[in-house]
N, CA and C of each residue as an Amber inpcrd file, in Angstrom:
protein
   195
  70.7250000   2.3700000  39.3030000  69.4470000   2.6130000  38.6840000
  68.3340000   2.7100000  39.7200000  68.4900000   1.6510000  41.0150000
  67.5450000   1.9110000  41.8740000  67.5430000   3.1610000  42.5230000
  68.5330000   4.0270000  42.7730000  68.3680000   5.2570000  43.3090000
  67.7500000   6.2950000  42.2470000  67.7590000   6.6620000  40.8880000
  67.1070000   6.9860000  40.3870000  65.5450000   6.9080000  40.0120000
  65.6320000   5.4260000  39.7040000  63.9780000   5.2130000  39.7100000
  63.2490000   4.5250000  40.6020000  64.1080000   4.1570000  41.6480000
  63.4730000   3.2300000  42.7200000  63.3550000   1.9370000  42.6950000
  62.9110000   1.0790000  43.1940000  62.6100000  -0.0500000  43.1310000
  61.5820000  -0.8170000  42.1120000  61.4070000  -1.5060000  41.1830000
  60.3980000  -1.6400000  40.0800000  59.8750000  -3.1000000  41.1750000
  58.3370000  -2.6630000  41.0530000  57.2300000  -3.2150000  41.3430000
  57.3520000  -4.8770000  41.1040000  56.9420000  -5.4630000  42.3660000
  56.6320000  -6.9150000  42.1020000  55.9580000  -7.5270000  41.0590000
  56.4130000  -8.8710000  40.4410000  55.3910000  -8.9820000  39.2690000
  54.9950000 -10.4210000  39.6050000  53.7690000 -10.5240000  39.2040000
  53.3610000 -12.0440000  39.7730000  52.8480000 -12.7190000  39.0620000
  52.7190000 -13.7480000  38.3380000  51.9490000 -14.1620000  37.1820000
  51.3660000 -16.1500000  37.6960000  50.3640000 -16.1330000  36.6970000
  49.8320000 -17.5830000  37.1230000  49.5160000 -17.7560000  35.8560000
  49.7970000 -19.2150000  35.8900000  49.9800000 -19.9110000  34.3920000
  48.4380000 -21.2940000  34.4000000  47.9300000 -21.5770000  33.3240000
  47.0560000 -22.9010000  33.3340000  47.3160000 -23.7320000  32.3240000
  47.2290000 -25.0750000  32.6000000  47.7040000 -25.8340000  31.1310000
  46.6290000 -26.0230000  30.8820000  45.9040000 -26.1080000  29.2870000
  44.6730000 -26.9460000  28.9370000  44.7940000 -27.8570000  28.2790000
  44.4600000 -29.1500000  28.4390000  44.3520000 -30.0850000  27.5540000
  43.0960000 -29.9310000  26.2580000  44.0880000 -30.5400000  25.4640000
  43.4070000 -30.4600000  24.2990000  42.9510000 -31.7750000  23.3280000
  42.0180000 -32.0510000  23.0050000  41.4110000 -33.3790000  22.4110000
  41.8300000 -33.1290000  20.8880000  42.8770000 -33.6780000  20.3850000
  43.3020000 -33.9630000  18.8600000  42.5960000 -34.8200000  18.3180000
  42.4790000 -34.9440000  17.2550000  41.7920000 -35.7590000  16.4920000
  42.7850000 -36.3860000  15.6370000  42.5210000 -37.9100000  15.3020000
  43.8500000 -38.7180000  14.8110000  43.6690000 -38.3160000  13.3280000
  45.1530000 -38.6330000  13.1750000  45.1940000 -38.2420000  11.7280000
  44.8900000 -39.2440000  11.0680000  44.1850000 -39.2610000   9.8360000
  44.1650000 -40.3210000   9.0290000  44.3800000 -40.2630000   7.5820000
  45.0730000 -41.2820000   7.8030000  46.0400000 -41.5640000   6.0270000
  45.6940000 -41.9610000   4.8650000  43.6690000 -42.6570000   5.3630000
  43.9190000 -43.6790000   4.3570000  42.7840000 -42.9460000   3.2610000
  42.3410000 -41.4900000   3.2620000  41.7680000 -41.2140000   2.6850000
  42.5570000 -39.9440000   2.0430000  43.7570000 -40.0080000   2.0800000
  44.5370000 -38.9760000   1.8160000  45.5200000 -39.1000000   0.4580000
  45.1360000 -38.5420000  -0.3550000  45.5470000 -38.7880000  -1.5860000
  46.6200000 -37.7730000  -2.2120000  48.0800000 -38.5610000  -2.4990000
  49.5990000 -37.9220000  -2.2920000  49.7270000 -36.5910000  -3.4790000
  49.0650000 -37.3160000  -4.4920000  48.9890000 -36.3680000  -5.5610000
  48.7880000 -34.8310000  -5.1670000  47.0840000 -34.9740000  -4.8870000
  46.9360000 -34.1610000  -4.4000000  47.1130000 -33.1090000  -3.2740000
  47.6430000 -33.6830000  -2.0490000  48.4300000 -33.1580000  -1.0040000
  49.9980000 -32.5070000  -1.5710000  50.4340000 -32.9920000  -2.9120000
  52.0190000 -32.6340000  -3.1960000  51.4440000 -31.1120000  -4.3420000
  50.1030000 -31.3400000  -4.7900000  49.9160000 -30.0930000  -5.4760000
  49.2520000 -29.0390000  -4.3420000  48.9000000 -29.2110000  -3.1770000
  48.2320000 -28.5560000  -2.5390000  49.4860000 -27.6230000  -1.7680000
  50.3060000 -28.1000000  -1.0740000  51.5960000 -27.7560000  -0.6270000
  51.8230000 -26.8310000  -1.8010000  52.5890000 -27.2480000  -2.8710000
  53.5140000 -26.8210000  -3.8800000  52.5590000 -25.1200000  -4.4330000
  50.7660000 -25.1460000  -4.0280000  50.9310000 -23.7080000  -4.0780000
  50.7900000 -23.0460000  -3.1190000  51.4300000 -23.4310000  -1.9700000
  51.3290000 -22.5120000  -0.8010000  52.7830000 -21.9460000  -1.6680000
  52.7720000 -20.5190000  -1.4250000  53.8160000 -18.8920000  -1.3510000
  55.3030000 -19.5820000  -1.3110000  55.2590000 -20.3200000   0.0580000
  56.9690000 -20.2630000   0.1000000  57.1740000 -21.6830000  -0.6320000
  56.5080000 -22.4100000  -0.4760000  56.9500000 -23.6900000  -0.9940000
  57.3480000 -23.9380000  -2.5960000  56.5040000 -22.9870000  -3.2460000
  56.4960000 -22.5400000  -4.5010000  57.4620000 -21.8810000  -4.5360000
  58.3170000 -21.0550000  -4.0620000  59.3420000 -20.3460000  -4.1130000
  60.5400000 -21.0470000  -4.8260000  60.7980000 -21.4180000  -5.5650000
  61.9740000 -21.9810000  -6.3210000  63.5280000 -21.3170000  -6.1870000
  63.5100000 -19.4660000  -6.1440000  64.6800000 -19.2220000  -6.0170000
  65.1920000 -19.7050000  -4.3120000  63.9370000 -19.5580000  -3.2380000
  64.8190000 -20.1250000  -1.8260000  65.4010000 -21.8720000  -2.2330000
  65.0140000 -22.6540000  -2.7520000  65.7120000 -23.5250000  -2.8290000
  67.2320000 -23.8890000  -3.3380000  66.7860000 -22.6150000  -4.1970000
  68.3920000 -22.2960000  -5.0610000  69.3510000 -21.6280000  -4.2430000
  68.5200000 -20.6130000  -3.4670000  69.4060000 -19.6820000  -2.6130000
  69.7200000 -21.1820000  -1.4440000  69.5120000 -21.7380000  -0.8880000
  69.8620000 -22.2880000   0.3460000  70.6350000 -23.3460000  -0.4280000
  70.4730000 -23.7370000  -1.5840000  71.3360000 -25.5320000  -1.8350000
  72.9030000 -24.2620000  -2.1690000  72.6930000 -23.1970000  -2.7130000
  74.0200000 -22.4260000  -2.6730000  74.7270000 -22.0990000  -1.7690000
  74.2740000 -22.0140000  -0.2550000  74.9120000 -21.4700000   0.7550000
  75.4560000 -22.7590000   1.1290000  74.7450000 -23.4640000   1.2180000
  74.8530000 -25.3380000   2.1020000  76.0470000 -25.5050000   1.0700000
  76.8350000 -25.6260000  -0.6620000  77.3300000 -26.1370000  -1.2510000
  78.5960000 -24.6010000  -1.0390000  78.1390000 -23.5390000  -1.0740000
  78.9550000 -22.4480000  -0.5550000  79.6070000 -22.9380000   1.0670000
  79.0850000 -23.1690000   2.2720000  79.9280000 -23.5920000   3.2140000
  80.7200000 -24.7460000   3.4590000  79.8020000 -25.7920000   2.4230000
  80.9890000 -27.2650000   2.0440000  82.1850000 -26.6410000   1.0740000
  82.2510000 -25.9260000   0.0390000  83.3840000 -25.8380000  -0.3840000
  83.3150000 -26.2270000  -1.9420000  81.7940000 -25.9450000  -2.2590000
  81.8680000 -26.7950000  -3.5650000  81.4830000 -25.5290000  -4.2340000
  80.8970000 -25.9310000  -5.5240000  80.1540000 -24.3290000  -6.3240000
  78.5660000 -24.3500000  -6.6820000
């Protein structure tokens, strides 16, 4: 390939880490109810047939029905 296209060009790259200031999580104002209805309408989570489709494959590769 190098006689056709020659030699491909040096590549050089430089990387930086940044630190980042998180903020702690806190639990005690966090109310389950509402966090389990907030989830449940996100798209996939709501999705009921992927749960069906995956407990079938998982009970399909154990050997069950």
């Amino acid at each position: 390939m190098s006689v056709l296209f020659g030699k491909p060009p040096k590549m050089s790259k430089t990387a930086t880490t940044q630190n980042l200031q998180l903020l702690p999580f806190v639990t005690s104002k966090l109310d389950i109810q509402d966090a389990v209805a907030r989830v449940l309408q996100l798209p996939i989570s709501g999705f009921k047939e992927l749960f069906d489709y995956n407990r079938r494959q998982v009970c399909h590769r154990l050997g069950g029905s």
